[in-house]
CSV table of C-alpha atoms in Angstrom, one decimal:
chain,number,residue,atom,x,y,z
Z,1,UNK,CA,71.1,112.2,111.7
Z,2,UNK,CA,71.4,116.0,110.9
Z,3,UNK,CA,72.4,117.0,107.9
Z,4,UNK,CA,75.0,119.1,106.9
Z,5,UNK,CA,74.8,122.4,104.8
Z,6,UNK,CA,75.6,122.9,101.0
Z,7,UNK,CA,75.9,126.5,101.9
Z,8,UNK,CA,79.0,128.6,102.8
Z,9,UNK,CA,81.9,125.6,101.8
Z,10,UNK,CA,84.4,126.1,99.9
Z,11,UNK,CA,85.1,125.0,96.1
Z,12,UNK,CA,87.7,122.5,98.5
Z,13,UNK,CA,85.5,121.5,101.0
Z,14,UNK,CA,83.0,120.5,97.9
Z,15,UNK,CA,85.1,118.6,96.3
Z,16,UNK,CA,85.9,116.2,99.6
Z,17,UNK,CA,82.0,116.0,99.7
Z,18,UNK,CA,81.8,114.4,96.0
Z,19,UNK,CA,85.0,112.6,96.2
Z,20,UNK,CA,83.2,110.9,99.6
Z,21,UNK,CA,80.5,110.2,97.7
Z,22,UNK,CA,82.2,108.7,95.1
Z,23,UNK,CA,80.6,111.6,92.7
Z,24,UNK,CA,82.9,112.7,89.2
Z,25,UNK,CA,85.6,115.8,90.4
Z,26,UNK,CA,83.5,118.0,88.6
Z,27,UNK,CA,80.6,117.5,90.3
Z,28,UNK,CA,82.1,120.3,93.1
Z,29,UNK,CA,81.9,123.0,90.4
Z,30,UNK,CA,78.6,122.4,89.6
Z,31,UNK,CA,77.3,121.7,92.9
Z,32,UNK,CA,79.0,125.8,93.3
Z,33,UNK,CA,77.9,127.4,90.7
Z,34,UNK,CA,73.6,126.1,91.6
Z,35,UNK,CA,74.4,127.5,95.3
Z,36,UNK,CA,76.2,130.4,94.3
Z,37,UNK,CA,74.8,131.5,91.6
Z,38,UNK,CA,71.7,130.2,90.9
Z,39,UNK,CA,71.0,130.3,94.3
Z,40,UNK,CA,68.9,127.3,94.5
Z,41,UNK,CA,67.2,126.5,97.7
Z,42,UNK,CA,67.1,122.2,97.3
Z,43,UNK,CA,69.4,120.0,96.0
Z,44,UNK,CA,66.4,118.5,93.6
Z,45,UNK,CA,67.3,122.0,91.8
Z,46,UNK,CA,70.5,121.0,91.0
Z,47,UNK,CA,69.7,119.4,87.9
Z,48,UNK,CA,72.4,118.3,85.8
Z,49,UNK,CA,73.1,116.6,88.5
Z,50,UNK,CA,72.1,113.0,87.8
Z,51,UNK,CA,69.3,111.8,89.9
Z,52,UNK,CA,71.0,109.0,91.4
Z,53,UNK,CA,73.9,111.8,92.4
Z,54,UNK,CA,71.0,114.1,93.7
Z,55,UNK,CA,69.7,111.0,95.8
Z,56,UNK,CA,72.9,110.5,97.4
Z,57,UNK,CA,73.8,113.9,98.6
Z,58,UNK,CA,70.3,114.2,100.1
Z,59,UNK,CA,71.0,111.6,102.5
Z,60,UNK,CA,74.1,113.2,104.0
Z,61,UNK,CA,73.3,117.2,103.0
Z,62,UNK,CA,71.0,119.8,102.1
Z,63,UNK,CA,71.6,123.7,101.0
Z,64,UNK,CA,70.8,125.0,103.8
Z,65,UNK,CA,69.1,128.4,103.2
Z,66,UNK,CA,66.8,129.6,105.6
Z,67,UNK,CA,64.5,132.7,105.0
Z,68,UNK,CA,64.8,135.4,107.7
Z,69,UNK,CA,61.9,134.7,110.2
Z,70,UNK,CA,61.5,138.5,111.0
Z,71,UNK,CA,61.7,141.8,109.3
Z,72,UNK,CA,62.0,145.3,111.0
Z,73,UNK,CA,61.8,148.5,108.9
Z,74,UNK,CA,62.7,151.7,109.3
Z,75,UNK,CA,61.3,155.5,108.2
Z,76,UNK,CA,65.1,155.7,106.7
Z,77,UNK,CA,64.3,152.4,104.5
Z,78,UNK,CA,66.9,151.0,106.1
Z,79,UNK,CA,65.5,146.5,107.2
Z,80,UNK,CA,67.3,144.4,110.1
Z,81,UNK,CA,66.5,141.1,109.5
Z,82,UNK,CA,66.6,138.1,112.1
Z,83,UNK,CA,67.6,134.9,111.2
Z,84,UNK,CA,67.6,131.6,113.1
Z,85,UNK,CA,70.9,130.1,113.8
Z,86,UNK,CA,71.1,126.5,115.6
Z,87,UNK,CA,68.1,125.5,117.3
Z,88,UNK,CA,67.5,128.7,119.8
Z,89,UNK,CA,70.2,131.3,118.6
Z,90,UNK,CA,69.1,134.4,116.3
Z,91,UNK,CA,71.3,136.7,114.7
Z,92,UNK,CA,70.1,140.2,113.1
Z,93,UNK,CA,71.4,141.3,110.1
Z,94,UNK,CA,70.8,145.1,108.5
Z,95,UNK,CA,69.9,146.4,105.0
Z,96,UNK,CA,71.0,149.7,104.4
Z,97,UNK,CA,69.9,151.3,101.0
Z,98,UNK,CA,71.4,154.6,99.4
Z,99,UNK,CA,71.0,156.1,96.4
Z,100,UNK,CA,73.1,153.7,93.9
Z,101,UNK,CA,74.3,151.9,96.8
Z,102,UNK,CA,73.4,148.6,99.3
Z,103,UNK,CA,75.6,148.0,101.7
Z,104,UNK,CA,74.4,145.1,104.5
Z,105,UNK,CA,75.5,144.8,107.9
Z,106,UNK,CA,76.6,141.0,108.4
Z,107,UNK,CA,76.9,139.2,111.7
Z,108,UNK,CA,79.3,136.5,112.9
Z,109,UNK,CA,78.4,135.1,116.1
Z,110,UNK,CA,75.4,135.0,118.6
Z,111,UNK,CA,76.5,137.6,120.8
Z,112,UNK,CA,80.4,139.0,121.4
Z,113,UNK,CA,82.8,138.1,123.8
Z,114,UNK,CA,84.1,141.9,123.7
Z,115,UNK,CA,82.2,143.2,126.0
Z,116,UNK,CA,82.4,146.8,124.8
Z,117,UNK,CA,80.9,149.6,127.0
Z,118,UNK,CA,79.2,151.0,124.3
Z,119,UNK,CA,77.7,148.2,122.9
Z,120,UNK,CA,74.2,146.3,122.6
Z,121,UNK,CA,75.7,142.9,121.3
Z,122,UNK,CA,78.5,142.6,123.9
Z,123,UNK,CA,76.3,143.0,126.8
Z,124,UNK,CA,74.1,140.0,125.6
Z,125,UNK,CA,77.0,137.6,126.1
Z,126,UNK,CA,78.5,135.0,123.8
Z,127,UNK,CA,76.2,132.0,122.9
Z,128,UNK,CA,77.9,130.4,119.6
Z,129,UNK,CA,80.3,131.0,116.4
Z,130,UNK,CA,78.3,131.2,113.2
Z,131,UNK,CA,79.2,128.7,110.8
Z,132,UNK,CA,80.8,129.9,106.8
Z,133,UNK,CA,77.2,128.5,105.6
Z,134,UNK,CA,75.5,130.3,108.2
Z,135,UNK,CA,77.1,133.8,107.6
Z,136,UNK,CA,76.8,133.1,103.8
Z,137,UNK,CA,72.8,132.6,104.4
Z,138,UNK,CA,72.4,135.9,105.6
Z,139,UNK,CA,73.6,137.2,102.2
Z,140,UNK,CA,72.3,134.3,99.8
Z,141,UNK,CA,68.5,134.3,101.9
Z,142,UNK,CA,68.4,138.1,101.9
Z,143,UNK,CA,65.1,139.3,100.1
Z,144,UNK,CA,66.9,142.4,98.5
Z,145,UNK,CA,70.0,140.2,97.7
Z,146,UNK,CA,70.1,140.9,94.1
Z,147,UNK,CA,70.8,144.8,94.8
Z,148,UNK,CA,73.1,144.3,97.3
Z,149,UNK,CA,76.5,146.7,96.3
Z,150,UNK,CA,79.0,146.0,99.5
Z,151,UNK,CA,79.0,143.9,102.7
Z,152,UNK,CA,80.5,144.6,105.8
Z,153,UNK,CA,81.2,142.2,108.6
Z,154,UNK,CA,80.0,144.7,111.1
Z,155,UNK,CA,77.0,142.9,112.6
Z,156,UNK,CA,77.0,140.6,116.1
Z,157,UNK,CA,80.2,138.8,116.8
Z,158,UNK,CA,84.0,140.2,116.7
Z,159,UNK,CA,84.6,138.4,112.9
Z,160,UNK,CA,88.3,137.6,114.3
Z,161,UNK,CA,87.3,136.2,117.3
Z,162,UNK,CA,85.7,133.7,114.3
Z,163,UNK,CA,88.2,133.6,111.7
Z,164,UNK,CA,88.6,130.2,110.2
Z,165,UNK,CA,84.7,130.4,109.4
Z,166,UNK,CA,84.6,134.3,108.4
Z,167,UNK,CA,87.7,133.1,105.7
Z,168,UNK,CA,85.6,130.8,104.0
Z,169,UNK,CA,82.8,133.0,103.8
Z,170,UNK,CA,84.8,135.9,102.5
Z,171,UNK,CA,86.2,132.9,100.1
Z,172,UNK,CA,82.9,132.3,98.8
Z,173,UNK,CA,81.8,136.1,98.2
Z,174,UNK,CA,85.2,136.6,96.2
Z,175,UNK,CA,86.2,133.8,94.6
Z,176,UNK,CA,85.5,133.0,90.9
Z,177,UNK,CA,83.3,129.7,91.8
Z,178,UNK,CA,81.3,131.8,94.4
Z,179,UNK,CA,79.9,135.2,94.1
Z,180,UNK,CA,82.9,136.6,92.5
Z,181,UNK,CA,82.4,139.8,94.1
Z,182,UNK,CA,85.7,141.8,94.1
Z,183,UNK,CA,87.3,142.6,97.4
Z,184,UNK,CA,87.2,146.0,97.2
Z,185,UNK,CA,82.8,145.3,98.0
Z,186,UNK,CA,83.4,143.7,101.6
Z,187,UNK,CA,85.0,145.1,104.2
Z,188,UNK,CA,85.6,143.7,108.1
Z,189,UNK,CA,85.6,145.6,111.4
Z,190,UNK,CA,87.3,144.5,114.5
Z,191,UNK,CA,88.7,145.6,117.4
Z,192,UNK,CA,92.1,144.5,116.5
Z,193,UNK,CA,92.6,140.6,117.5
Z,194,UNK,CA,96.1,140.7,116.7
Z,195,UNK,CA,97.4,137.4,115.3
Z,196,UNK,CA,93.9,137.1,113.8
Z,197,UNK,CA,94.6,140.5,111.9
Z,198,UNK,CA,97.7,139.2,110.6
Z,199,UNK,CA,95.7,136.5,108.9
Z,200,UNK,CA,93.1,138.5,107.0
Z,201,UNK,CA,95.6,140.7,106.1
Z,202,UNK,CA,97.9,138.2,104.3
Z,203,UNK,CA,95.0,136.2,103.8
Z,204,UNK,CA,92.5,138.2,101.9
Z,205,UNK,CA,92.4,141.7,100.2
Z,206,UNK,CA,89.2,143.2,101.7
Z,207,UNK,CA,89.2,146.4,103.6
Z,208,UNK,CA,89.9,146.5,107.0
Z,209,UNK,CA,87.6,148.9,109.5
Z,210,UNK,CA,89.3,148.9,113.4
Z,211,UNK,CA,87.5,149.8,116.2
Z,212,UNK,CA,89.6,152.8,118.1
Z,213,UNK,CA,87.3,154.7,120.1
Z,214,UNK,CA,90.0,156.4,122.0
Z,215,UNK,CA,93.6,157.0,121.0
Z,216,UNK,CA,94.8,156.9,125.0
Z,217,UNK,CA,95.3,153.8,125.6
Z,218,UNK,CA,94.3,153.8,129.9
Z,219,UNK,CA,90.6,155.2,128.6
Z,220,UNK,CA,90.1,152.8,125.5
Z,221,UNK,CA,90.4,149.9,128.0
Z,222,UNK,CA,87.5,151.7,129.5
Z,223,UNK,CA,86.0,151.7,126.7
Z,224,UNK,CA,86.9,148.4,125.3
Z,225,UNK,CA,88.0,145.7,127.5
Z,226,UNK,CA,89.8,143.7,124.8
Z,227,UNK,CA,92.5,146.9,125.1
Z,228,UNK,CA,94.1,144.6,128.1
Z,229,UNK,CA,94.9,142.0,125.3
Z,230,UNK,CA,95.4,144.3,122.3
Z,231,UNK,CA,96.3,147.3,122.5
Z,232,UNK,CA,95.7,149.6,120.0
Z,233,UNK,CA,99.4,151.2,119.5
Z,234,UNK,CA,100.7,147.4,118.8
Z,235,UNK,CA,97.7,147.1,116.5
Z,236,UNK,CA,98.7,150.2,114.3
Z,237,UNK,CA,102.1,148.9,114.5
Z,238,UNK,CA,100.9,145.9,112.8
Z,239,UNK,CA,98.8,148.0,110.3
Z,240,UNK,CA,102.4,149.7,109.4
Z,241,UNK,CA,103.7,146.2,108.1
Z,242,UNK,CA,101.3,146.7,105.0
Z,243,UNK,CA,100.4,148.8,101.9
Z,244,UNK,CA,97.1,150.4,102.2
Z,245,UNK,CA,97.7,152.9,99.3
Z,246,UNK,CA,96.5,151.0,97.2
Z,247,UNK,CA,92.9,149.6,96.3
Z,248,UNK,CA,92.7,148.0,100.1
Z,249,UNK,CA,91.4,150.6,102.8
Z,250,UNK,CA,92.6,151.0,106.3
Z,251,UNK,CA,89.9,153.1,108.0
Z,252,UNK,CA,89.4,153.6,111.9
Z,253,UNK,CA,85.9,153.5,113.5
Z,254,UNK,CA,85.6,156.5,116.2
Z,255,UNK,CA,82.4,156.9,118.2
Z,256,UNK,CA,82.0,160.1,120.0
Z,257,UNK,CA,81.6,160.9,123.5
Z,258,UNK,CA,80.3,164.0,125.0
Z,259,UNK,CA,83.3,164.4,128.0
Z,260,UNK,CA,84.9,161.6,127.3
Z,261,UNK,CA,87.0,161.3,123.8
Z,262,UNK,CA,86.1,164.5,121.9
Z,263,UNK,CA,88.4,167.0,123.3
Z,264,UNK,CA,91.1,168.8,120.9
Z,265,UNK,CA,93.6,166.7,123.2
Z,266,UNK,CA,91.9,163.8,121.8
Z,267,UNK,CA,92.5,165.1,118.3
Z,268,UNK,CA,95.8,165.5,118.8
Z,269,UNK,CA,96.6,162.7,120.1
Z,270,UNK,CA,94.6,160.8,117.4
Z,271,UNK,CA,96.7,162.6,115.2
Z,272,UNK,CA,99.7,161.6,116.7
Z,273,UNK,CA,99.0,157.7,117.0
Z,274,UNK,CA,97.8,157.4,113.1
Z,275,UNK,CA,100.8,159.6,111.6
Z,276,UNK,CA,102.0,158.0,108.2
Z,277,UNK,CA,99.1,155.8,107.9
Z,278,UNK,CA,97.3,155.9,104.7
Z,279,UNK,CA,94.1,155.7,106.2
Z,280,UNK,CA,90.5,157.5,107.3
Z,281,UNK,CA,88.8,158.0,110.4
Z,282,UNK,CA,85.0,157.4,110.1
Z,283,UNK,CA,83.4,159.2,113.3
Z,284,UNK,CA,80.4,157.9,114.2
Z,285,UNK,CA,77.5,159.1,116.5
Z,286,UNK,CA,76.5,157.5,119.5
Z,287,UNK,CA,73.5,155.3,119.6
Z,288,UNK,CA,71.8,155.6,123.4
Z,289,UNK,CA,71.4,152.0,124.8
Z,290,UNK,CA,69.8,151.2,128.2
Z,291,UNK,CA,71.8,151.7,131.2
Z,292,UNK,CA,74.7,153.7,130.2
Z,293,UNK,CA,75.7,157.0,131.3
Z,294,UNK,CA,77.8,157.8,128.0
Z,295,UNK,CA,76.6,160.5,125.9
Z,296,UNK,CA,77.0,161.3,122.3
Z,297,UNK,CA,78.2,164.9,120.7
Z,298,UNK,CA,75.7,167.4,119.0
Z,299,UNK,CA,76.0,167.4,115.7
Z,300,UNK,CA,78.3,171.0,116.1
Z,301,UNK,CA,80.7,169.1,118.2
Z,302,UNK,CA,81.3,166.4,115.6
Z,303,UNK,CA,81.8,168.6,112.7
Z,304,UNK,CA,84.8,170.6,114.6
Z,305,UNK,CA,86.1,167.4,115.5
Z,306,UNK,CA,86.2,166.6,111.8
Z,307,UNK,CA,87.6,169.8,110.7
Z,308,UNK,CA,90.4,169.8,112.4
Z,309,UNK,CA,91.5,166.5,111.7
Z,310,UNK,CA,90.7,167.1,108.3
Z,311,UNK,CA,92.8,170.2,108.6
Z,312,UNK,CA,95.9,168.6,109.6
Z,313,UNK,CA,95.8,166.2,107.0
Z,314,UNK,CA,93.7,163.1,108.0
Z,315,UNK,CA,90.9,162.2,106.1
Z,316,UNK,CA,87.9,161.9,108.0
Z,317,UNK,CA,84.1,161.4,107.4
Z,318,UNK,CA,81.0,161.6,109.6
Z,319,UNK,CA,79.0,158.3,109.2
Z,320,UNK,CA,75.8,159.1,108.8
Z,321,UNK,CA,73.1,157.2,111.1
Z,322,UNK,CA,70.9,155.0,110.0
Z,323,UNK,CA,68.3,152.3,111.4
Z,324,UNK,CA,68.4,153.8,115.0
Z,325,UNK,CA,64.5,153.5,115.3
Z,326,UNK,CA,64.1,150.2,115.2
Z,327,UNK,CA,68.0,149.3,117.0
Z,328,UNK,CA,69.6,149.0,113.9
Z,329,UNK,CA,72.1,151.5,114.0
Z,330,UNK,CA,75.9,150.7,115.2
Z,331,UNK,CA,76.2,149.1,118.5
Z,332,UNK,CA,72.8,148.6,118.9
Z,333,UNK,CA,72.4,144.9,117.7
Z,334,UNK,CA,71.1,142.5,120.3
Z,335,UNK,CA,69.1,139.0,120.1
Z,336,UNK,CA,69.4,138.0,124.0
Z,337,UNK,CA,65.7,138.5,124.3
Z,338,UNK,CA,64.8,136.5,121.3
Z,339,UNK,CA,66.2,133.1,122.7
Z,340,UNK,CA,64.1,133.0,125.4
Z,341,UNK,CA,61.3,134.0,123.3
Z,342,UNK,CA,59.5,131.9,120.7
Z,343,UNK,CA,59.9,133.8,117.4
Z,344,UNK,CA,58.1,132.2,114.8
């Protein structure tokens, strides 16, 4: 029988594992605070635990926590790890360093269903939903983990197209019994799955990063085929219905296009679509992937694009780029080759 993971439930779902065990109440707090925060790897570690206690839950459950199998570094310090998920899925997860700051790039599924133009991960497919425990280990097995500063659900995966799983995972890096990070450290990107959005909104208080890409709708379904489904002026409709002035952000991921979404129209028009939003635009510079006839804007071309956004009153930053050497930058993520492969 295969045994279920310690790692990534809830203080809830904990205590429905000791109650079934017929294990004291408090047993789920402790059982928390040696995954969360001591980290432990077996349940043998969890020592105040009685060994007759210990004995039991090994039968049924183990922690879980598995080591990245593969490390890929880049001139920019910046480290994607690959972790195995399931018994041939991999996932990448990235380590980005700077200055006072750690931010990692976290994944929620093998592959995306998406199917963004621009994008490494949605051309590999969809394989599988990553489990809370599973997105938790990519955190709790990281080597720099102790450093780490913010986490964004910006890796593999569209985290709404995964929500009940991304919750508990956000529950565990917030919450007093789990990392007790506060909000205000993770943020999630998506593309705007609309009752999904509603949830993490009312659900949590992390940021929120959407995916726009194009503020005309006809060329951001060109761009992003989940536009047919969600289109991005209900989606800042929805984002109207809350406070982002606050301590939550509302920012808007933009990749730009040489030709295609970087004209002053396009400004405009971006303008136009986010008026009386308290929010930022992060513009973001093209990665190159195989196959694709997009382009991405000189480095000129980006800064004008900024400045007059800026200039009419919307806050807006260049991203800078980091990991593209060894495919770690945005968009570039993709483990379709490594399940046919034997990493070891």
């Amino acid at each position: 029988m295969q045994k279920q993971s310690l790692l990534g439930k809830t203080l809830t779902e904990l205590r429905a594992v000791v109650n079934g065990l017929g294990m004291p109440a408090f047993a789920a707090k402790q059982i928390a605070a040696w995954l969360y925060d001591k980290k432990v790897t077996t349940i043998d570690a969890m020592t105040n635990l009685s060994l007759k206690h210990r004995e039991l839950l090994k039968e049924a459950y183990e922690v879980g926590a598995e080591p990245p199998v593969e490390a890929m570094r880049s001139v920019d310090g910046t480290v994607k790890y690959l972790y195995r998920v399931g018994d041939r899925g991999f996932v990448e997860a990235v380590y980005i360093p700077e200055g006072d700051r750690a931010t990692l790039c976290v994944s929620s599924q093998v592959g995306c269903k998406m199917h963004c133009r621009f994008c490494m991960t949605g051309r590999q497919g969809f394989s599988a939903n990553l489990t809370a425990g599973q997105i938790i280990n990519q955190i709790n097995s990281l080597p720099e983990r102790d450093r780490l500063t913010n986490v964004v659900m910006m890796g593999m995966g569209e985290p709404l197209d995964n929500l009940d799983e991304v919750l508990k995972a956000l529950e565990v890096m917030t919450a007093p019994y789990g990392y007790a990070w506060s909000p205000k450290r993770v943020t999630l990107s998506t593309v705007g799955l609309r009752k999904g959005l509603r949830r993490y909104l009312d659900e949590t208080d992390c940021h929120l990063a959407v995916s726009l890409h194009s503020p005309i709708p006809q060329q951001r379904l060109q761009l992003m085929p989940a536009e047919k489904a969600f289109s991005i002026e209900d989606i800042v409709d929805e984002l109207r219905r809350y406070d982002f002035s606050k301590q939550r952000r509302l920012s808007f991921e933009y990749i730009l296009f040489k030709g295609v979404n970087d004209s002053p129209s396009h400004a405009k028009a971006l303008l136009k679509l986010l008026r009386g939003l308290d929010c930022r635009v992060n513009l973001i510079r093209f990665h190159a992937i195989p196959d694709s006839d997009l382009q991405g804007c000189d480095a000129e071309a980006m800064t004008a694009f900024r400045d007059y956004l800026t200039s009419h009153g919307l806050f807006t930053t260049i991203r800078a780029s980091r990991g593209e050497d060894i495919f770690a930058a945005c968009g570039m993520l993709s483990t379709a080759k490594m399940a046919d492969e034997n990493v070891n």
